[in-house]
PDB file of C-alpha atoms in Angstrom:
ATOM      1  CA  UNK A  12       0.000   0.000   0.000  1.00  0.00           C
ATOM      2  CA  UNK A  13       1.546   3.538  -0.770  1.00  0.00           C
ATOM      3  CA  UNK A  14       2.640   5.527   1.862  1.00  0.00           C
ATOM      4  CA  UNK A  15       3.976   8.803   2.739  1.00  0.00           C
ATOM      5  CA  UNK A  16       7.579   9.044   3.650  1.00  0.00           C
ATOM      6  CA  UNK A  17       9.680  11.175   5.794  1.00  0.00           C
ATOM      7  CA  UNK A  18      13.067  12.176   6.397  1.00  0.00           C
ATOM      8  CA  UNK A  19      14.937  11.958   8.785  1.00  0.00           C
ATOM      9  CA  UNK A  20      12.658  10.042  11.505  1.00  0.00           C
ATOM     10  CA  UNK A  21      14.957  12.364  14.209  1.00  0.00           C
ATOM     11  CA  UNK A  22      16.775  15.867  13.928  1.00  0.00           C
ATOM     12  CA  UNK A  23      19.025  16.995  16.738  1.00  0.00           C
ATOM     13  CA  UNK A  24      19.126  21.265  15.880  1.00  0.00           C
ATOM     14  CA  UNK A  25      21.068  23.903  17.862  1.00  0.00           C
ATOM     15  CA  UNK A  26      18.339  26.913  18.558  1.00  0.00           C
ATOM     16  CA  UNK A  27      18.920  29.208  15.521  1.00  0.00           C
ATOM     17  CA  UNK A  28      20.041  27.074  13.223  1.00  0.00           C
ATOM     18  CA  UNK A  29      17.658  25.947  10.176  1.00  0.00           C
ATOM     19  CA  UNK A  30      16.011  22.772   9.995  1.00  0.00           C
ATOM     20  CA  UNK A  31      14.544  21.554   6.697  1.00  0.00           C
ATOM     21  CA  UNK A  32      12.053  18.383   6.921  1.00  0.00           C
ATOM     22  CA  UNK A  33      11.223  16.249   4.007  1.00  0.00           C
ATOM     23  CA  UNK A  34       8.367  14.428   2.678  1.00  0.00           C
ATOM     24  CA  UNK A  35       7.109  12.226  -0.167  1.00  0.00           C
ATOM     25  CA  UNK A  36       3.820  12.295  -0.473  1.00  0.00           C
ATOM     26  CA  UNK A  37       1.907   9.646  -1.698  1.00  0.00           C
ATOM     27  CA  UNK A  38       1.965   9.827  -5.354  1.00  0.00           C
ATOM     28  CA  UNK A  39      -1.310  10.612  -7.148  1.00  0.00           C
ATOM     29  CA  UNK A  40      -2.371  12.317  -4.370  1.00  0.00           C
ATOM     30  CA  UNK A  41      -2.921  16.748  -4.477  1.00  0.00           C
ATOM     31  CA  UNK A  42      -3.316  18.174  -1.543  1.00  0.00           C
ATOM     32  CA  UNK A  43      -0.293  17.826   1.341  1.00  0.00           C
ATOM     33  CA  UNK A  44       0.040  19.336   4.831  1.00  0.00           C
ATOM     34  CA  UNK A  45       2.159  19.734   8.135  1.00  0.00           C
ATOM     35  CA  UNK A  46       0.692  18.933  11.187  1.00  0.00           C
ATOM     36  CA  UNK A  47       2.891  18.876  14.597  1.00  0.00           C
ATOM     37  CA  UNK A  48       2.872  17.587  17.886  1.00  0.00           C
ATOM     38  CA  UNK A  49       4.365  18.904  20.917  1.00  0.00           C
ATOM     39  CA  UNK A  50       5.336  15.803  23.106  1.00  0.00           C
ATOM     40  CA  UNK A  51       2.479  14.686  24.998  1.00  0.00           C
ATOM     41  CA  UNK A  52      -0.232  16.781  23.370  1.00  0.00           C
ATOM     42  CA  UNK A  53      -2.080  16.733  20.677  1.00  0.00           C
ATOM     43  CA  UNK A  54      -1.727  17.217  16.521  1.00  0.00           C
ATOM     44  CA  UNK A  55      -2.317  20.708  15.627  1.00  0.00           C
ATOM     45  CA  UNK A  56      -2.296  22.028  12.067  1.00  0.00           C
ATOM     46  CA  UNK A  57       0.437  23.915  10.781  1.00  0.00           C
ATOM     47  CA  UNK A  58       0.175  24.401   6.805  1.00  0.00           C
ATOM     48  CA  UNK A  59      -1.898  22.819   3.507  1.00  0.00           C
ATOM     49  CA  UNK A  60      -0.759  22.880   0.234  1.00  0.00           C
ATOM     50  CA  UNK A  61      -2.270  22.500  -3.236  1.00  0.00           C
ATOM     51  CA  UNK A  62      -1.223  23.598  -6.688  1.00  0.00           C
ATOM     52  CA  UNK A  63       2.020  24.606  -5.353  1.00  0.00           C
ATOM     53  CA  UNK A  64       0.593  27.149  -3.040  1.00  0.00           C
ATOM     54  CA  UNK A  65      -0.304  27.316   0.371  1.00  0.00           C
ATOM     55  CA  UNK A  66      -3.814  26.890   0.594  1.00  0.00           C
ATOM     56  CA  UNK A  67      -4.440  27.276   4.345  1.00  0.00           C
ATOM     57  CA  UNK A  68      -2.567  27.405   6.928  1.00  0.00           C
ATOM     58  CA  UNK A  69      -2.783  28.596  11.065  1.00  0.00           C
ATOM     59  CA  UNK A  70      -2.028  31.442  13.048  1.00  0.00           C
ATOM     60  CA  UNK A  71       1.128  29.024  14.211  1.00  0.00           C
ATOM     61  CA  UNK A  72       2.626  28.882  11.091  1.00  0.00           C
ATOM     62  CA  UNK A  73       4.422  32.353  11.062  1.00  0.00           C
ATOM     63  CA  UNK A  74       7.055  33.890   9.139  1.00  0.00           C
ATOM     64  CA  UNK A  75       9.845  31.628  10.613  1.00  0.00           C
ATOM     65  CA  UNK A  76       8.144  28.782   8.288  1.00  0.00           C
ATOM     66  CA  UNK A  77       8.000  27.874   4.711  1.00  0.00           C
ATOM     67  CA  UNK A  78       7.035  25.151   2.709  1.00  0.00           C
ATOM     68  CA  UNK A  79       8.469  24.287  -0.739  1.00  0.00           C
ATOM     69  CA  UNK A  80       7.440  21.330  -3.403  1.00  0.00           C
ATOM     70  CA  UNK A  81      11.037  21.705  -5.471  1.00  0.00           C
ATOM     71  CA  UNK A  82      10.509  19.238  -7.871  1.00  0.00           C
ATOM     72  CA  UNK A  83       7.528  16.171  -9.048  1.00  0.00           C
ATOM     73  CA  UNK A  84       7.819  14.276  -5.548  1.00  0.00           C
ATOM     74  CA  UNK A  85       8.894  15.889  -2.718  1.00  0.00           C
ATOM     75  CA  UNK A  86       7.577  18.247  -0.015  1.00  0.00           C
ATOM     76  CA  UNK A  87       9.458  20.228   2.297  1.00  0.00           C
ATOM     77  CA  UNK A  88       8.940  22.275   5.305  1.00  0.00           C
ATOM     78  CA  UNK A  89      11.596  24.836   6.555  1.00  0.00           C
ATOM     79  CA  UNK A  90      12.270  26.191  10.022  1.00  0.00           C
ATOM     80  CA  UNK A  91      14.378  29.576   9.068  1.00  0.00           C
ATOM     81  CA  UNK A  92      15.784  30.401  13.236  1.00  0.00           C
ATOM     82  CA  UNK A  93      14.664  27.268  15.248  1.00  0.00           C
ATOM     83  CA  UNK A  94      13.636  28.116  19.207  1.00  0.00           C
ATOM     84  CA  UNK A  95      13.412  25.461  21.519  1.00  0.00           C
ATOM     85  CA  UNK A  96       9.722  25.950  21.427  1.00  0.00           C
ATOM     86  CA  UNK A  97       9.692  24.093  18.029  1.00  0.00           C
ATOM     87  CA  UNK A  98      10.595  20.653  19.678  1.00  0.00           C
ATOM     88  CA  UNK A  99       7.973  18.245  18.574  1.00  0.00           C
ATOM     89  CA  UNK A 100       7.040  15.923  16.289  1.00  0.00           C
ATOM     90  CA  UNK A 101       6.405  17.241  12.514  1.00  0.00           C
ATOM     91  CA  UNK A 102       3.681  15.013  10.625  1.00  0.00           C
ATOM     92  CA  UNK A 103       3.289  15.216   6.925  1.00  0.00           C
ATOM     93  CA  UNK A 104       0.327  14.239   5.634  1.00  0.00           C
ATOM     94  CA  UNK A 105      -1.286  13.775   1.949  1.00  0.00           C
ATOM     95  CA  UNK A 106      -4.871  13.171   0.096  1.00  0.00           C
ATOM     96  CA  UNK A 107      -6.054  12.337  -3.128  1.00  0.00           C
ATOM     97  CA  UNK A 108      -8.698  15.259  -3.259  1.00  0.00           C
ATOM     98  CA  UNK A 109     -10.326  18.170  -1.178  1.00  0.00           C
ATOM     99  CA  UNK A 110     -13.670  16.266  -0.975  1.00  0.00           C
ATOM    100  CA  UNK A 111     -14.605  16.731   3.223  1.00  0.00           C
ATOM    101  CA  UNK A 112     -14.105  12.936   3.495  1.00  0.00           C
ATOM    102  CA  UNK A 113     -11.422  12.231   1.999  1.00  0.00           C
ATOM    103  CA  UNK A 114      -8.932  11.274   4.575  1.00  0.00           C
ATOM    104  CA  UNK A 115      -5.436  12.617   5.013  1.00  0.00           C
ATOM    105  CA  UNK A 116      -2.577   9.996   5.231  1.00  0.00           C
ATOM    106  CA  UNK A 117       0.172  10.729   7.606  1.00  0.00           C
ATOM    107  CA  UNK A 118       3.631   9.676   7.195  1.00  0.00           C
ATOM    108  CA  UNK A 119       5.509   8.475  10.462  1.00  0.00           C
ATOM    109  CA  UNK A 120       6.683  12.179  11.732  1.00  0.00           C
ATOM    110  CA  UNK A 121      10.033  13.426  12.140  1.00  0.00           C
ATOM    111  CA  UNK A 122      11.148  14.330  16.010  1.00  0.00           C
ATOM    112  CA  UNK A 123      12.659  17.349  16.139  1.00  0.00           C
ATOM    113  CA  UNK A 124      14.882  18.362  19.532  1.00  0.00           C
ATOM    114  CA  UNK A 125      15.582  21.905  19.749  1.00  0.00           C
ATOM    115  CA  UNK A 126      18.930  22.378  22.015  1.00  0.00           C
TER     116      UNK A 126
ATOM    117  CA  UNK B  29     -14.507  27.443  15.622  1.00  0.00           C
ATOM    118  CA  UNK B  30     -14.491  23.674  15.504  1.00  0.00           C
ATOM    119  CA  UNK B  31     -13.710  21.605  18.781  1.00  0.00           C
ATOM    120  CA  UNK B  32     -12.680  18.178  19.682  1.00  0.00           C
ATOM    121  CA  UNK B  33     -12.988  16.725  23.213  1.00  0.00           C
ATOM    122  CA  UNK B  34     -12.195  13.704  24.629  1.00  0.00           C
ATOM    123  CA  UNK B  35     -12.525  13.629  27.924  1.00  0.00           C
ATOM    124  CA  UNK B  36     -11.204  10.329  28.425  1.00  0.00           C
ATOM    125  CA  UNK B  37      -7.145  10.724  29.074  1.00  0.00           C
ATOM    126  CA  UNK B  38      -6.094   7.470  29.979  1.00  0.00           C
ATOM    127  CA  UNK B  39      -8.024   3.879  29.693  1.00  0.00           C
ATOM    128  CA  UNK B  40      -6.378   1.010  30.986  1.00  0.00           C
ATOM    129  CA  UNK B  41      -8.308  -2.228  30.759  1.00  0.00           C
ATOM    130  CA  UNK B  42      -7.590  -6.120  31.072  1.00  0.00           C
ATOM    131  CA  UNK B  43      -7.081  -8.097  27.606  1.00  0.00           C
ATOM    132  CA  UNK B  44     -10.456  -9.237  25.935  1.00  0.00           C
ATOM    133  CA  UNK B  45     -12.580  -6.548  27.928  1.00  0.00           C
ATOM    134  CA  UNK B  46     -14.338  -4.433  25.601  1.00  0.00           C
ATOM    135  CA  UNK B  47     -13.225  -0.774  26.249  1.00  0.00           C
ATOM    136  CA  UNK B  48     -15.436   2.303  24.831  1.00  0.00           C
ATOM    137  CA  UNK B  49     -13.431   6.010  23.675  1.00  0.00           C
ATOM    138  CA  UNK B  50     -15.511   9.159  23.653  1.00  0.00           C
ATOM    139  CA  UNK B  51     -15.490  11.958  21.595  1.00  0.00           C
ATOM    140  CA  UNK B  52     -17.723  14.591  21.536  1.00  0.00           C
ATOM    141  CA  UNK B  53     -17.533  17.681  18.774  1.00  0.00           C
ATOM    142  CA  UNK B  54     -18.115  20.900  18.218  1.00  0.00           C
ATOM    143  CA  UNK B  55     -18.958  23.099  15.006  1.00  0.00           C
ATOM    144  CA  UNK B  56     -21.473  25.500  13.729  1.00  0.00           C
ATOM    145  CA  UNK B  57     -21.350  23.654   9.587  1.00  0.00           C
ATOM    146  CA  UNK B  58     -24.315  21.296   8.892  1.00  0.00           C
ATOM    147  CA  UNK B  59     -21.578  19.471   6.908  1.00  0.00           C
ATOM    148  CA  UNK B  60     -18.681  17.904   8.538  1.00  0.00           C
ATOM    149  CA  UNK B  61     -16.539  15.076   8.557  1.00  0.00           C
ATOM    150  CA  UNK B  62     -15.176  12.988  11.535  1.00  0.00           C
ATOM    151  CA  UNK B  63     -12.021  10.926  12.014  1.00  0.00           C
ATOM    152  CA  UNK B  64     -10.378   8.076  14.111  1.00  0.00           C
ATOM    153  CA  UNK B  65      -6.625   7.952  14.072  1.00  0.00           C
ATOM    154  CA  UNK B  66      -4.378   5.508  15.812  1.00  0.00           C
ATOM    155  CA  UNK B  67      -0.956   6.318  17.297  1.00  0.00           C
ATOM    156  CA  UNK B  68       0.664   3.376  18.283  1.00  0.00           C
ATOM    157  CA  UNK B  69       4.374   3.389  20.561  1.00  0.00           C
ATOM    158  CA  UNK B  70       6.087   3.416  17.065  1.00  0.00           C
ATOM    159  CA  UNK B  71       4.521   7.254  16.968  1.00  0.00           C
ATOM    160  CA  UNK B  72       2.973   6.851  13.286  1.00  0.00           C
ATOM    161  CA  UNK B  73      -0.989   7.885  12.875  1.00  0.00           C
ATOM    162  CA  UNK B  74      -2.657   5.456  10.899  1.00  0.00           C
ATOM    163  CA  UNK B  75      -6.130   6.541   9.437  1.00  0.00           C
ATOM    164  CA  UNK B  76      -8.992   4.026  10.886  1.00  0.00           C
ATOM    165  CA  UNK B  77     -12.417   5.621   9.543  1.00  0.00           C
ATOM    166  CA  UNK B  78     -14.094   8.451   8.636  1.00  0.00           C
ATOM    167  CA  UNK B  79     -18.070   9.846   8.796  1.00  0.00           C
ATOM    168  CA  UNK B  80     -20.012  12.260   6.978  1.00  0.00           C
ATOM    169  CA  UNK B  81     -21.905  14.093   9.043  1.00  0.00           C
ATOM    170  CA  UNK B  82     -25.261  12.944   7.021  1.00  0.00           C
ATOM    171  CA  UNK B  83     -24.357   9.602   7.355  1.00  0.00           C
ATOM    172  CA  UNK B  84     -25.621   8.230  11.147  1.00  0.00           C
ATOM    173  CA  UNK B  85     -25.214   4.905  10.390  1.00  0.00           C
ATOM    174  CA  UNK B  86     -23.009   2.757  12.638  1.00  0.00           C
ATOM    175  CA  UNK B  87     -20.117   0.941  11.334  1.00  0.00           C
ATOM    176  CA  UNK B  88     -18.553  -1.992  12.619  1.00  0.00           C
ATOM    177  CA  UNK B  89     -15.156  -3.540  11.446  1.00  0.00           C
ATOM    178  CA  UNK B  90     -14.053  -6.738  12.726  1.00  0.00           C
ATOM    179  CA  UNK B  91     -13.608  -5.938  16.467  1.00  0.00           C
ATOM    180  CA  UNK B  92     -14.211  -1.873  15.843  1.00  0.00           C
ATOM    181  CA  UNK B  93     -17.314  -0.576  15.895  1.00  0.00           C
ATOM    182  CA  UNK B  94     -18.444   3.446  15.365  1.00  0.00           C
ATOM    183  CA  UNK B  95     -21.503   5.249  16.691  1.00  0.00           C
ATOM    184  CA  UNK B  96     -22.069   8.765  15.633  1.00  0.00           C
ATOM    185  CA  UNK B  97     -24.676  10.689  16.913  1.00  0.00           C
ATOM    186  CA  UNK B  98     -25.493  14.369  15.844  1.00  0.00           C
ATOM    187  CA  UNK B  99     -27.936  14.165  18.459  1.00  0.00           C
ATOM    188  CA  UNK B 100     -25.769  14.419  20.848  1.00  0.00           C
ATOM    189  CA  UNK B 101     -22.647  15.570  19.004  1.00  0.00           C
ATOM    190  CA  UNK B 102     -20.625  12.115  19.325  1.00  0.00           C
ATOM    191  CA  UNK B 103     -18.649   9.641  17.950  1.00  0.00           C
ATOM    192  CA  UNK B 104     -17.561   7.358  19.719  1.00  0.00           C
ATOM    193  CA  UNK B 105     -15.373   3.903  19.393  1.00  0.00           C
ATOM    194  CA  UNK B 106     -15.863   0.564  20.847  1.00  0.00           C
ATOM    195  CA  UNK B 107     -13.038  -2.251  20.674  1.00  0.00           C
ATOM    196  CA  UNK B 108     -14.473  -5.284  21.772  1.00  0.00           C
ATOM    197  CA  UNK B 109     -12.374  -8.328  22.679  1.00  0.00           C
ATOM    198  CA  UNK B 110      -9.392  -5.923  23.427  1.00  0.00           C
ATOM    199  CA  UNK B 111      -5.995  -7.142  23.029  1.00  0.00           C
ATOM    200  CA  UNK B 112      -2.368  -6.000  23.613  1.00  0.00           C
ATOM    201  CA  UNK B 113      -1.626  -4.654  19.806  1.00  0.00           C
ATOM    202  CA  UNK B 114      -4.831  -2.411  20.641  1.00  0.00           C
ATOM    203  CA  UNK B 115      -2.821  -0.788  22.944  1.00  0.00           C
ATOM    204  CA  UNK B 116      -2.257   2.949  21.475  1.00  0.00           C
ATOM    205  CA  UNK B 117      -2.908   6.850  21.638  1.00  0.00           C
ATOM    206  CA  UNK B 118      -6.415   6.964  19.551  1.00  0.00           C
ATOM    207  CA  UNK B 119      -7.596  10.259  18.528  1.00  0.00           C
ATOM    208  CA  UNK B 120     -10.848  11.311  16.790  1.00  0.00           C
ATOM    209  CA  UNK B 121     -10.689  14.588  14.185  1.00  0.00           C
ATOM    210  CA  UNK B 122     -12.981  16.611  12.894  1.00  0.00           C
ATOM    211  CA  UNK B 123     -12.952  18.414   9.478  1.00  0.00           C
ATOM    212  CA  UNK B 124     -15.534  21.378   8.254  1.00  0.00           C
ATOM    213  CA  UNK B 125     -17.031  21.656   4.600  1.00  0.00           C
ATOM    214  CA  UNK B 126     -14.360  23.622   2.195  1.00  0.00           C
ATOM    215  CA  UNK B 127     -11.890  23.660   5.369  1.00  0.00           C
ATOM    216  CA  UNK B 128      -8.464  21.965   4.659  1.00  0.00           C
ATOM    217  CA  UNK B 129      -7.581  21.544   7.988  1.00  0.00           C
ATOM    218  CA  UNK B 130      -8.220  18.128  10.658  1.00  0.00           C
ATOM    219  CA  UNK B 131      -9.025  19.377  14.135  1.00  0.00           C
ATOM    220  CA  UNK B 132      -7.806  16.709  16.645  1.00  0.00           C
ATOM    221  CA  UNK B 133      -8.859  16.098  19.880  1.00  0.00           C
ATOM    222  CA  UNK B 134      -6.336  15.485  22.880  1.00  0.00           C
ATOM    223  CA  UNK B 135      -6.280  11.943  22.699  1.00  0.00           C
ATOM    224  CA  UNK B 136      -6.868   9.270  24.853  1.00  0.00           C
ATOM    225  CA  UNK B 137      -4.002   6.622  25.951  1.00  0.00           C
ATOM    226  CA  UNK B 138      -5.390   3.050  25.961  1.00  0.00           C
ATOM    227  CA  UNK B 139      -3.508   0.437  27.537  1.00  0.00           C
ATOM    228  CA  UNK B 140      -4.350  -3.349  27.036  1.00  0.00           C
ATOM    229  CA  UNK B 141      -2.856  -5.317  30.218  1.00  0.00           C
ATOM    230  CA  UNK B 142      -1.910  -9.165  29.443  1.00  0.00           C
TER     231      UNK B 142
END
């Protein structure tokens, strides 16, 4: 069964550095997001993505972030000056359409530790 | 604004005891869509179903069984038979009409004891 895939399952980041986390979505899907997870609580949405624009995305998901599709198959989200408050785990997720049910397929996070 | 509670933060129960997880909703759309995601140790969410909100009928797959009522603004889960690969973080989502976004609840922590 297709899956979404991330890279690297754990980044160790010194505060102010930048962190770039990757994704493949799964393939024929359109629509791909960031969720994250703060350790212990629950998934909160970051950013969605569609037509190579962001297509929604909350009030956490300031200017320190960005998310890039550079070529057919990957999707990327960048942390430009890292705080320790970004320590969490980063969930990419995909789906075939926008249709209300269609449901979003995570891939198995990365954990990023802030030091 | 959309809400997700679930009230319930830790479950621990005996193998083969059926074991219920609440979730109760909030939202102002007549058309919405509900989730249940599993997080097992390995920290992954798998997808396990998903409701329209015009769609009340319960669902039941193999030991899992649904019941989602707008009455009362639920949707809640029922393993029967519980065993020790049951053992997770299980958290139910909600999603508005022409909204992108899946608002989780908190999560509940089910443990399955040998």
């Amino acid at each position: 069964e297709p899956e979404v895939t991330q890279t690297p399952s754990h980044q160790v980041t010194q505060m102010g550095q930048e962190v770039i986390l990757r994704c493949v979505p799964i393939s024929n899907h359109l629509y791909f997001y960031w969720y994250r997870q703060i350790l212990g609580q629950k998934v909160e949405f970051l950013v969605s993505f569609y037509n190579n624009e962001i297509s929604e995305k909350s009030e956490i998901f300031d200017d320190q972030f960005s998310v890039e599709r550079p070529d057919g198959s990957n999707f990327t989200l960048k942390i430009r000056s890292t705080k320790l408050e970004d320590s969490a785990m980063y969930f990419c997720a995909s789906s075939e359409g926008l249709g209300g049910n269609q449901p979003q397929h995570f891939g198995d996070g990365t954990r990023l530790s802030i030091l | 604004a959309q809400k997700v509670t679930q009230a319930q933060t830790e479950i621990s129960v005996v193998e083969k005891e059926d074991v219920t997880l609440d979730c109760v909703y909030e939202t102002r759309d007549t058309t919405y869509y509900l989730f249940w995601y599993k997080q097992p140790p390995s920290g992954e969410l798998v997808f396990l179903i998903r409701r329209n909100s015009f769609d009340e009928q319960n669902e039941i797959s193999g030991r899992y069984s649904w019941n989602f009522q707008k009455s009362t603004s639920s949707f809640n889960f029922t393993i029967t038979a519980s065993q020790v690969v049951d053992s997770a973080v299980y958290f139910c989502a909600l999603r508005t009409q022409g909204a992108q976004k899946l608002v989780f609840g908190q999560g509940t922590r089910l443990t399955i004891n040998p």
